[in-house]
PDB file of C-alpha atoms in Angstrom:
ATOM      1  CA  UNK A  11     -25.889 -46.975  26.640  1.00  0.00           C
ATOM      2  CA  UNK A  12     -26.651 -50.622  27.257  1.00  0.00           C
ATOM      3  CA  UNK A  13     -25.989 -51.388  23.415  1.00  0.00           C
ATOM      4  CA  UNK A  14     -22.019 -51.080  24.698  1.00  0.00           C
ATOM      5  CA  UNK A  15     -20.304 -54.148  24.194  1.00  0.00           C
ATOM      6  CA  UNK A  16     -19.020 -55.548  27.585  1.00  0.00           C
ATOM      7  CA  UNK A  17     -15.931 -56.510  26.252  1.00  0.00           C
ATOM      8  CA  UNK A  18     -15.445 -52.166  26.030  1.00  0.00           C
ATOM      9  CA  UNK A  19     -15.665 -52.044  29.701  1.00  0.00           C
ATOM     10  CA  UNK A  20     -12.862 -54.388  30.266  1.00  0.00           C
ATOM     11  CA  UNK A  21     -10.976 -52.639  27.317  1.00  0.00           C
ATOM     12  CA  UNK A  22     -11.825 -48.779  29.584  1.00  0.00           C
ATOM     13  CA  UNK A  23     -10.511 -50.832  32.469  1.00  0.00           C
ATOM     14  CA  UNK A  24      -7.709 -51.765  30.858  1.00  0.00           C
ATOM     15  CA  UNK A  25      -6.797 -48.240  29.935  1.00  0.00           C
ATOM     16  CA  UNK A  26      -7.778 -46.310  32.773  1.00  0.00           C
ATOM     17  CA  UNK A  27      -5.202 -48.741  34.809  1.00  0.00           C
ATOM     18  CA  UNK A  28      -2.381 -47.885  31.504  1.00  0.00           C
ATOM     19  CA  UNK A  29      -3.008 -44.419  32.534  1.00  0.00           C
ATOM     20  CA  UNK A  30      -3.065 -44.528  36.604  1.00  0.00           C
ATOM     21  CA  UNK A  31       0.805 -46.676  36.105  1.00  0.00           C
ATOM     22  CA  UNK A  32       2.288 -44.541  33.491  1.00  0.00           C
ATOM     23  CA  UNK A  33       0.464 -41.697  36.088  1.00  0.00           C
ATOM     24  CA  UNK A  34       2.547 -42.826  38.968  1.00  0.00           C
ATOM     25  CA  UNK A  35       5.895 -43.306  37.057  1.00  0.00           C
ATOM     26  CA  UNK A  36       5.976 -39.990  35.303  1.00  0.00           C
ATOM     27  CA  UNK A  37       5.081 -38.950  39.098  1.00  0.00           C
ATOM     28  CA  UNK A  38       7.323 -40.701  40.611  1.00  0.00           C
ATOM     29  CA  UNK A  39      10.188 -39.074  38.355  1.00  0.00           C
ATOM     30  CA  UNK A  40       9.325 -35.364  38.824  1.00  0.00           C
ATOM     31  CA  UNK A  41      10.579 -32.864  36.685  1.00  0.00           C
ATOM     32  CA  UNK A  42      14.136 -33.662  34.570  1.00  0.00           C
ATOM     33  CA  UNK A  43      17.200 -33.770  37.225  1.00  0.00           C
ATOM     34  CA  UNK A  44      18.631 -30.090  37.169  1.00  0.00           C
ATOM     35  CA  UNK A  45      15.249 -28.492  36.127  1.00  0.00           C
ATOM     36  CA  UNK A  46      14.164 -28.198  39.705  1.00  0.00           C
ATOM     37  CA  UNK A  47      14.766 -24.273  39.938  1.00  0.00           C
ATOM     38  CA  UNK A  48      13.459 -24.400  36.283  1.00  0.00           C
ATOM     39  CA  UNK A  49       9.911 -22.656  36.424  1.00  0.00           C
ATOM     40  CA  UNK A  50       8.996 -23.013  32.736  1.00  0.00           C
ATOM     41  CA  UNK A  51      10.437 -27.043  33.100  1.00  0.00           C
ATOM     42  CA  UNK A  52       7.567 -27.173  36.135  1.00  0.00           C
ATOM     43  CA  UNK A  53       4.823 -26.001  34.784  1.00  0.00           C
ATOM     44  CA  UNK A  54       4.784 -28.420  31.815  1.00  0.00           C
ATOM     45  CA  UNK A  55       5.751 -31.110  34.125  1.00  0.00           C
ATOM     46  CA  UNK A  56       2.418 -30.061  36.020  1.00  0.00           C
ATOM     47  CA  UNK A  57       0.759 -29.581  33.137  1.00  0.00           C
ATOM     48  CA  UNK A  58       1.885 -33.255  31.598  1.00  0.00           C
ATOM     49  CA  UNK A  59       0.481 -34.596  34.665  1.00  0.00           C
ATOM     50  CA  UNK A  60      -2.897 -32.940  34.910  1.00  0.00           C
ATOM     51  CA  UNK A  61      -3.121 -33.688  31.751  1.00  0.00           C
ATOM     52  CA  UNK A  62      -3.073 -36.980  32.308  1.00  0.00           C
ATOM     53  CA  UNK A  63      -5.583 -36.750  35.113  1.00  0.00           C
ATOM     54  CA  UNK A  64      -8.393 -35.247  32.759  1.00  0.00           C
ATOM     55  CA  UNK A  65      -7.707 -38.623  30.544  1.00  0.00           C
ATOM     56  CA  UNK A  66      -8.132 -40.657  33.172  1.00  0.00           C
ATOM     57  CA  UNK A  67     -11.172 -38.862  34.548  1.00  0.00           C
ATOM     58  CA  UNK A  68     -12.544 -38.856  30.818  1.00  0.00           C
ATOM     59  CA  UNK A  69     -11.987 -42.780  30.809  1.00  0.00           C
ATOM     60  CA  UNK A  70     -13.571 -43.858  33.784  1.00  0.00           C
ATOM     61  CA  UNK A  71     -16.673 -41.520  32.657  1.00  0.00           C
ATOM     62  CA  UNK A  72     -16.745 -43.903  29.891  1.00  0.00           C
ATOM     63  CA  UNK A  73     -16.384 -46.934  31.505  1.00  0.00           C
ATOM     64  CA  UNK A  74     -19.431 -46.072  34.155  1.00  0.00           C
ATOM     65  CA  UNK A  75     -21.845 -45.032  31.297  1.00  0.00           C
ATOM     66  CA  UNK A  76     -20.354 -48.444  29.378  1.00  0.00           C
ATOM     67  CA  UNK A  77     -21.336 -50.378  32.571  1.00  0.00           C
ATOM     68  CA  UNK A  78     -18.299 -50.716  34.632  1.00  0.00           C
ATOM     69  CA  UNK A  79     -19.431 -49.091  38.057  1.00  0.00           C
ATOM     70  CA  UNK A  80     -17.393 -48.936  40.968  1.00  0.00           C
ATOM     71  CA  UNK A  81     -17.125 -53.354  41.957  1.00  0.00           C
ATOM     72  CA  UNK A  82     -15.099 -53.501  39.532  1.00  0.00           C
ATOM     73  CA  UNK A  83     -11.405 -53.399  41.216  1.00  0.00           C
ATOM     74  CA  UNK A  84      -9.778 -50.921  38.685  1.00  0.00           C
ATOM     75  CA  UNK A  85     -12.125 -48.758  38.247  1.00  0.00           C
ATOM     76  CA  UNK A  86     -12.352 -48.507  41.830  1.00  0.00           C
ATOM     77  CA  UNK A  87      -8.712 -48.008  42.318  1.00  0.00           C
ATOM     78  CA  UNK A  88      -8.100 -45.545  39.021  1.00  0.00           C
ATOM     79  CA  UNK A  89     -11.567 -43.300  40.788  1.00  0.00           C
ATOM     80  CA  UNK A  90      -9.162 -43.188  44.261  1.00  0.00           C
ATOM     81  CA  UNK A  91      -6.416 -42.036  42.327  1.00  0.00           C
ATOM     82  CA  UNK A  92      -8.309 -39.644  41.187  1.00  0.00           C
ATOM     83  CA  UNK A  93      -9.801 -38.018  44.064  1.00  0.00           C
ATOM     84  CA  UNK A  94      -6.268 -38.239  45.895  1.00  0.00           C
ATOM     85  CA  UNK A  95      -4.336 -36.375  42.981  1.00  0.00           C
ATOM     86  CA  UNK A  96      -7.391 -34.028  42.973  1.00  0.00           C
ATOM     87  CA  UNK A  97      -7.320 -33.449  47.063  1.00  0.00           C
ATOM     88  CA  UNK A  98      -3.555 -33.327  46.569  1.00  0.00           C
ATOM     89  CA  UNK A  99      -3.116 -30.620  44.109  1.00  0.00           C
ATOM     90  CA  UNK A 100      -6.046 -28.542  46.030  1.00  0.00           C
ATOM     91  CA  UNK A 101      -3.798 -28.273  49.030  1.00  0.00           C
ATOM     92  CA  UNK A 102      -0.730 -27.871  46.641  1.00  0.00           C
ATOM     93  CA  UNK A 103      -2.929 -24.725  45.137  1.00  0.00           C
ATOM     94  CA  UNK A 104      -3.877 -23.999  48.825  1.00  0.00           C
ATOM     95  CA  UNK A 105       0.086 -23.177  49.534  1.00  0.00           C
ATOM     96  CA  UNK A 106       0.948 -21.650  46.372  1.00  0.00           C
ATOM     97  CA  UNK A 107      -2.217 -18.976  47.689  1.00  0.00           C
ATOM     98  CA  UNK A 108      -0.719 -18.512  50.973  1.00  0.00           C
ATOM     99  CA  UNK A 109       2.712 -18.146  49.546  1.00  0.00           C
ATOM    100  CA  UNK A 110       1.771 -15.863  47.333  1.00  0.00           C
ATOM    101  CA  UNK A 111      -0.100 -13.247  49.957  1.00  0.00           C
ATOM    102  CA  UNK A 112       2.297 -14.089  52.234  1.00  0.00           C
ATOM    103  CA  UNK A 113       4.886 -12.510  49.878  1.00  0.00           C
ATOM    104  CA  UNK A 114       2.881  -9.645  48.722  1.00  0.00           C
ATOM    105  CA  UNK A 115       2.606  -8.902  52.501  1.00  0.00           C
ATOM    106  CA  UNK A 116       6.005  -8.719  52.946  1.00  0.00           C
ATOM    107  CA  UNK A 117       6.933  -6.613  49.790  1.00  0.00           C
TER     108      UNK A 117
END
């Protein structure tokens, strides 16, 4: 891969940190106000924003095979948002488990 323009590194940069601030602000607004009881309104809210974890995971693949490795300072910070949306939707999983046998316990 070292035939990869460098200017495509900065432009992988440049998108994986697109992705990690529309990340946080679709995030940050949760599901539609009133859609909170809404299962099906969830789950595609979930789904929008794994969805938008695999892109950002595919991107910063690209951007380490193009040459950007982890000194540079948004690659670095897009691969930590990563692993923290990753460690927080394992313990998210985690709960939904528990719930789940805890209920089936109890019925």
């Amino acid at each position: 891969m070292k035939g990869i323009p460098p200017a495509l590194a900065t432009e992988l940069e440049s998108a994986a940190m697109r992705v990690v601030e529309d990340y946080g602000a679709f995030i940050a607004r949760g599901p539609a106000p009133g859609t909170h009881d809404d299962a099906k309104a969830f789950a595609a809210h979930h789904a929008a924003a794994k969805s938008a974890l695999a892109h950002l995971e595919h991107l910063l693949k690209l951007a380490r095979a193009a040459g950007a490795g982890e000194d540079v300072a948004g690659v670095a910070q897009a691969q930590a948002l990563l692993q923290q949306a990753r460690g927080a939707m394992s313990a998210e999983a985690q709960e939904d488990e528990e719930d789940d046998a805890d209920g089936g316990a109890a019925g």
